[in-house]
């Protein structure tokens, strides 16, 4: 599995070197976990809507997409901006990490994907793409988790803070 352009040094993205390490250090803190879930998605959703899907502010640090999936109970569309790990060059698969910023409890979007894996749509680089979600388990999950930790080291701090096992999903074009 080879993720697409990542946030690491030498990547094509704007975050590299010292600035990237600072962001990783800050995002590993408990204070960040308390504030970020309230601010980051709100900012992302607002800017994404205003720019008609062309801009996602958090994607300046990590690749990002906007997931739309019906709610597990309500069936109403739920829109969630998320960091992602693109796989390969074909832009046909993406990994989502249900870290919830290292807070207790699985994020709601993971329950929605488990309940309605065939009904998800992502906004990726301004395009709407229908996808199928699959929860990763066993050896496949372990391999992807190793890649995720290399891709964004703060995931290790998130996992250490919670008793639950962080869910990983692979999204594939339908």
mmCIF file with all atom_site columns, N, CA, C and O in Angstrom, residues 18 26 29 39 42 44 46 52 54-55 60 67 69 71 78 85 92 97-98 104 126 134-135 144 150 152 163 166 170:
data_model
loop_
_atom_site.group_PDB
_atom_site.id
_atom_site.type_symbol
_atom_site.label_atom_id
_atom_site.label_alt_id
_atom_site.label_comp_id
_atom_site.label_asym_id
_atom_site.label_entity_id
_atom_site.label_seq_id
_atom_site.pdbx_PDB_ins_code
_atom_site.Cartn_x
_atom_site.Cartn_y
_atom_site.Cartn_z
_atom_site.occupancy
_atom_site.B_iso_or_equiv
_atom_site.pdbx_formal_charge
_atom_site.auth_seq_id
_atom_site.auth_comp_id
_atom_site.auth_asym_id
_atom_site.auth_atom_id
_atom_site.pdbx_PDB_model_num
ATOM 1   N N  . UNK A 1 18  ? 10.155  21.777 9.941  1.00 0.00 ? 18  UNK A N  1
ATOM 2   C CA . UNK A 1 18  ? 9.918   22.263 11.297 1.00 0.00 ? 18  UNK A CA 1
ATOM 3   C C  . UNK A 1 18  ? 8.444   22.564 11.565 1.00 0.00 ? 18  UNK A C  1
ATOM 4   O O  . UNK A 1 18  ? 7.919   22.229 12.620 1.00 0.00 ? 18  UNK A O  1
ATOM 5   N N  . UNK A 1 26  ? 1.751   19.610 18.567 1.00 0.00 ? 26  UNK A N  1
ATOM 6   C CA . UNK A 1 26  ? 0.565   20.271 19.116 1.00 0.00 ? 26  UNK A CA 1
ATOM 7   C C  . UNK A 1 26  ? -0.655  19.368 18.993 1.00 0.00 ? 26  UNK A C  1
ATOM 8   O O  . UNK A 1 26  ? -1.447  19.242 19.928 1.00 0.00 ? 26  UNK A O  1
ATOM 9   N N  . UNK A 1 29  ? -1.488  16.707 21.719 1.00 0.00 ? 29  UNK A N  1
ATOM 10  C CA . UNK A 1 29  ? -1.795  17.094 23.093 1.00 0.00 ? 29  UNK A CA 1
ATOM 11  C C  . UNK A 1 29  ? -3.272  16.904 23.445 1.00 0.00 ? 29  UNK A C  1
ATOM 12  O O  . UNK A 1 29  ? -4.151  16.932 22.582 1.00 0.00 ? 29  UNK A O  1
ATOM 13  N N  . UNK A 1 39  ? -13.669 23.150 16.523 1.00 0.00 ? 39  UNK A N  1
ATOM 14  C CA . UNK A 1 39  ? -13.277 24.205 15.598 1.00 0.00 ? 39  UNK A CA 1
ATOM 15  C C  . UNK A 1 39  ? -12.933 23.722 14.194 1.00 0.00 ? 39  UNK A C  1
ATOM 16  O O  . UNK A 1 39  ? -13.373 24.316 13.209 1.00 0.00 ? 39  UNK A O  1
ATOM 17  N N  . UNK A 1 42  ? -15.965 22.635 11.905 1.00 0.00 ? 42  UNK A N  1
ATOM 18  C CA . UNK A 1 42  ? -16.808 23.809 11.613 1.00 0.00 ? 42  UNK A CA 1
ATOM 19  C C  . UNK A 1 42  ? -16.142 24.689 10.559 1.00 0.00 ? 42  UNK A C  1
ATOM 20  O O  . UNK A 1 42  ? -16.780 25.090 9.577  1.00 0.00 ? 42  UNK A O  1
ATOM 21  N N  . UNK A 1 44  ? -13.772 23.793 8.418  1.00 0.00 ? 44  UNK A N  1
ATOM 22  C CA . UNK A 1 44  ? -13.705 23.047 7.154  1.00 0.00 ? 44  UNK A CA 1
ATOM 23  C C  . UNK A 1 44  ? -15.049 23.044 6.429  1.00 0.00 ? 44  UNK A C  1
ATOM 24  O O  . UNK A 1 44  ? -15.114 23.310 5.228  1.00 0.00 ? 44  UNK A O  1
ATOM 25  N N  . UNK A 1 46  ? -17.592 25.080 6.664  1.00 0.00 ? 46  UNK A N  1
ATOM 26  C CA . UNK A 1 46  ? -17.971 26.420 6.224  1.00 0.00 ? 46  UNK A CA 1
ATOM 27  C C  . UNK A 1 46  ? -17.203 26.832 4.974  1.00 0.00 ? 46  UNK A C  1
ATOM 28  O O  . UNK A 1 46  ? -17.798 27.252 3.977  1.00 0.00 ? 46  UNK A O  1
ATOM 29  N N  . UNK A 1 52  ? -17.573 26.093 -2.750 1.00 0.00 ? 52  UNK A N  1
ATOM 30  C CA . UNK A 1 52  ? -18.181 25.047 -3.592 1.00 0.00 ? 52  UNK A CA 1
ATOM 31  C C  . UNK A 1 52  ? -17.258 23.843 -3.762 1.00 0.00 ? 52  UNK A C  1
ATOM 32  O O  . UNK A 1 52  ? -17.069 23.325 -4.866 1.00 0.00 ? 52  UNK A O  1
ATOM 33  N N  . UNK A 1 54  ? -13.981 23.565 -3.368 1.00 0.00 ? 54  UNK A N  1
ATOM 34  C CA . UNK A 1 54  ? -12.612 23.744 -3.877 1.00 0.00 ? 54  UNK A CA 1
ATOM 35  C C  . UNK A 1 54  ? -11.570 23.869 -2.768 1.00 0.00 ? 54  UNK A C  1
ATOM 36  O O  . UNK A 1 54  ? -10.400 23.592 -3.010 1.00 0.00 ? 54  UNK A O  1
ATOM 37  N N  . UNK A 1 55  ? -11.978 24.315 -1.556 1.00 0.00 ? 55  UNK A N  1
ATOM 38  C CA . UNK A 1 55  ? -11.000 24.558 -0.495 1.00 0.00 ? 55  UNK A CA 1
ATOM 39  C C  . UNK A 1 55  ? -11.428 23.833 0.781  1.00 0.00 ? 55  UNK A C  1
ATOM 40  O O  . UNK A 1 55  ? -12.583 23.907 1.188  1.00 0.00 ? 55  UNK A O  1
ATOM 41  N N  . UNK A 1 60  ? -4.409  21.640 4.318  1.00 0.00 ? 60  UNK A N  1
ATOM 42  C CA . UNK A 1 60  ? -3.090  22.278 4.201  1.00 0.00 ? 60  UNK A CA 1
ATOM 43  C C  . UNK A 1 60  ? -2.038  21.483 4.974  1.00 0.00 ? 60  UNK A C  1
ATOM 44  O O  . UNK A 1 60  ? -0.856  21.605 4.711  1.00 0.00 ? 60  UNK A O  1
ATOM 45  N N  . UNK A 1 67  ? -16.814 13.708 3.819  1.00 0.00 ? 67  UNK A N  1
ATOM 46  C CA . UNK A 1 67  ? -17.619 12.501 3.753  1.00 0.00 ? 67  UNK A CA 1
ATOM 47  C C  . UNK A 1 67  ? -19.085 12.849 3.970  1.00 0.00 ? 67  UNK A C  1
ATOM 48  O O  . UNK A 1 67  ? -19.428 13.549 4.925  1.00 0.00 ? 67  UNK A O  1
ATOM 49  N N  . UNK A 1 69  ? -22.589 10.709 4.409  1.00 0.00 ? 69  UNK A N  1
ATOM 50  C CA . UNK A 1 69  ? -23.177 9.374  4.560  1.00 0.00 ? 69  UNK A CA 1
ATOM 51  C C  . UNK A 1 69  ? -24.447 9.534  5.390  1.00 0.00 ? 69  UNK A C  1
ATOM 52  O O  . UNK A 1 69  ? -24.495 10.359 6.303  1.00 0.00 ? 69  UNK A O  1
ATOM 53  N N  . UNK A 1 71  ? -27.089 9.115  8.257  1.00 0.00 ? 71  UNK A N  1
ATOM 54  C CA . UNK A 1 71  ? -26.950 8.760  9.662  1.00 0.00 ? 71  UNK A CA 1
ATOM 55  C C  . UNK A 1 71  ? -27.416 7.336  9.907  1.00 0.00 ? 71  UNK A C  1
ATOM 56  O O  . UNK A 1 71  ? -28.378 6.878  9.290  1.00 0.00 ? 71  UNK A O  1
ATOM 57  N N  . UNK A 1 78  ? -25.237 13.111 6.713  1.00 0.00 ? 78  UNK A N  1
ATOM 58  C CA . UNK A 1 78  ? -24.291 13.668 7.688  1.00 0.00 ? 78  UNK A CA 1
ATOM 59  C C  . UNK A 1 78  ? -23.018 14.021 6.927  1.00 0.00 ? 78  UNK A C  1
ATOM 60  O O  . UNK A 1 78  ? -22.439 13.186 6.244  1.00 0.00 ? 78  UNK A O  1
ATOM 61  N N  . UNK A 1 85  ? -5.961  9.304  4.009  1.00 0.00 ? 85  UNK A N  1
ATOM 62  C CA . UNK A 1 85  ? -4.713  8.815  3.446  1.00 0.00 ? 85  UNK A CA 1
ATOM 63  C C  . UNK A 1 85  ? -5.042  8.255  2.064  1.00 0.00 ? 85  UNK A C  1
ATOM 64  O O  . UNK A 1 85  ? -5.565  7.150  1.954  1.00 0.00 ? 85  UNK A O  1
ATOM 65  N N  . UNK A 1 92  ? -8.460  6.192  -6.357 1.00 0.00 ? 92  UNK A N  1
ATOM 66  C CA . UNK A 1 92  ? -9.609  5.296  -6.320 1.00 0.00 ? 92  UNK A CA 1
ATOM 67  C C  . UNK A 1 92  ? -9.850  4.702  -4.945 1.00 0.00 ? 92  UNK A C  1
ATOM 68  O O  . UNK A 1 92  ? -10.893 4.103  -4.715 1.00 0.00 ? 92  UNK A O  1
ATOM 69  N N  . UNK A 1 97  ? -9.186  7.249  9.270  1.00 0.00 ? 97  UNK A N  1
ATOM 70  C CA . UNK A 1 97  ? -8.790  6.828  10.606 1.00 0.00 ? 97  UNK A CA 1
ATOM 71  C C  . UNK A 1 97  ? -9.775  7.440  11.599 1.00 0.00 ? 97  UNK A C  1
ATOM 72  O O  . UNK A 1 97  ? -9.865  8.659  11.715 1.00 0.00 ? 97  UNK A O  1
ATOM 73  N N  . UNK A 1 98  ? -10.492 6.597  12.310 1.00 0.00 ? 98  UNK A N  1
ATOM 74  C CA . UNK A 1 98  ? -11.508 7.064  13.272 1.00 0.00 ? 98  UNK A CA 1
ATOM 75  C C  . UNK A 1 98  ? -10.895 7.415  14.611 1.00 0.00 ? 98  UNK A C  1
ATOM 76  O O  . UNK A 1 98  ? -11.300 6.891  15.650 1.00 0.00 ? 98  UNK A O  1
ATOM 77  N N  . UNK A 1 104 ? -12.355 9.714  23.947 1.00 0.00 ? 104 UNK A N  1
ATOM 78  C CA . UNK A 1 104 ? -13.087 8.454  24.146 1.00 0.00 ? 104 UNK A CA 1
ATOM 79  C C  . UNK A 1 104 ? -14.255 8.360  23.166 1.00 0.00 ? 104 UNK A C  1
ATOM 80  O O  . UNK A 1 104 ? -14.808 9.359  22.737 1.00 0.00 ? 104 UNK A O  1
ATOM 81  N N  . UNK A 1 126 ? -12.717 18.769 -4.983 1.00 0.00 ? 126 UNK A N  1
ATOM 82  C CA . UNK A 1 126 ? -13.796 19.442 -5.690 1.00 0.00 ? 126 UNK A CA 1
ATOM 83  C C  . UNK A 1 126 ? -14.705 18.533 -6.489 1.00 0.00 ? 126 UNK A C  1
ATOM 84  O O  . UNK A 1 126 ? -15.640 19.009 -7.119 1.00 0.00 ? 126 UNK A O  1
ATOM 85  N N  . UNK A 1 134 ? -15.292 -0.007 3.852  1.00 0.00 ? 134 UNK A N  1
ATOM 86  C CA . UNK A 1 134 ? -15.031 -1.321 4.442  1.00 0.00 ? 134 UNK A CA 1
ATOM 87  C C  . UNK A 1 134 ? -14.172 -1.143 5.686  1.00 0.00 ? 134 UNK A C  1
ATOM 88  O O  . UNK A 1 134 ? -13.100 -0.528 5.628  1.00 0.00 ? 134 UNK A O  1
ATOM 89  N N  . UNK A 1 135 ? -14.658 -1.665 6.826  1.00 0.00 ? 135 UNK A N  1
ATOM 90  C CA . UNK A 1 135 ? -13.892 -1.644 8.068  1.00 0.00 ? 135 UNK A CA 1
ATOM 91  C C  . UNK A 1 135 ? -12.733 -2.614 7.928  1.00 0.00 ? 135 UNK A C  1
ATOM 92  O O  . UNK A 1 135 ? -12.930 -3.770 7.528  1.00 0.00 ? 135 UNK A O  1
ATOM 93  N N  . UNK A 1 144 ? -2.158  -1.456 7.544  1.00 0.00 ? 144 UNK A N  1
ATOM 94  C CA . UNK A 1 144 ? -2.603  -0.081 7.293  1.00 0.00 ? 144 UNK A CA 1
ATOM 95  C C  . UNK A 1 144 ? -2.295  0.801  8.502  1.00 0.00 ? 144 UNK A C  1
ATOM 96  O O  . UNK A 1 144 ? -1.891  1.961  8.349  1.00 0.00 ? 144 UNK A O  1
ATOM 97  N N  . UNK A 1 150 ? 3.197   6.050  10.267 1.00 0.00 ? 150 UNK A N  1
ATOM 98  C CA . UNK A 1 150 ? 4.300   6.701  9.554  1.00 0.00 ? 150 UNK A CA 1
ATOM 99  C C  . UNK A 1 150 ? 3.801   7.971  8.860  1.00 0.00 ? 150 UNK A C  1
ATOM 100 O O  . UNK A 1 150 ? 4.510   8.971  8.794  1.00 0.00 ? 150 UNK A O  1
ATOM 101 N N  . UNK A 1 152 ? 1.120   9.904  9.802  1.00 0.00 ? 152 UNK A N  1
ATOM 102 C CA . UNK A 1 152 ? 0.761   10.939 10.776 1.00 0.00 ? 152 UNK A CA 1
ATOM 103 C C  . UNK A 1 152 ? 1.031   10.399 12.185 1.00 0.00 ? 152 UNK A C  1
ATOM 104 O O  . UNK A 1 152 ? 0.159   9.808  12.824 1.00 0.00 ? 152 UNK A O  1
ATOM 105 N N  . UNK A 1 163 ? -9.138  3.585  25.317 1.00 0.00 ? 163 UNK A N  1
ATOM 106 C CA . UNK A 1 163 ? -9.182  2.141  25.522 1.00 0.00 ? 163 UNK A CA 1
ATOM 107 C C  . UNK A 1 163 ? -9.720  1.419  24.294 1.00 0.00 ? 163 UNK A C  1
ATOM 108 O O  . UNK A 1 163 ? -9.450  0.246  24.099 1.00 0.00 ? 163 UNK A O  1
ATOM 109 N N  . UNK A 1 166 ? -8.943  2.085  17.615 1.00 0.00 ? 166 UNK A N  1
ATOM 110 C CA . UNK A 1 166 ? -9.298  3.062  16.583 1.00 0.00 ? 166 UNK A CA 1
ATOM 111 C C  . UNK A 1 166 ? -9.685  2.326  15.306 1.00 0.00 ? 166 UNK A C  1
ATOM 112 O O  . UNK A 1 166 ? -8.955  1.452  14.830 1.00 0.00 ? 166 UNK A O  1
ATOM 113 N N  . UNK A 1 170 ? -11.363 1.578  4.630  1.00 0.00 ? 170 UNK A N  1
ATOM 114 C CA . UNK A 1 170 ? -10.894 1.813  3.264  1.00 0.00 ? 170 UNK A CA 1
ATOM 115 C C  . UNK A 1 170 ? -12.139 2.178  2.456  1.00 0.00 ? 170 UNK A C  1
ATOM 116 O O  . UNK A 1 170 ? -13.143 1.486  2.480  1.00 0.00 ? 170 UNK A O  1
#
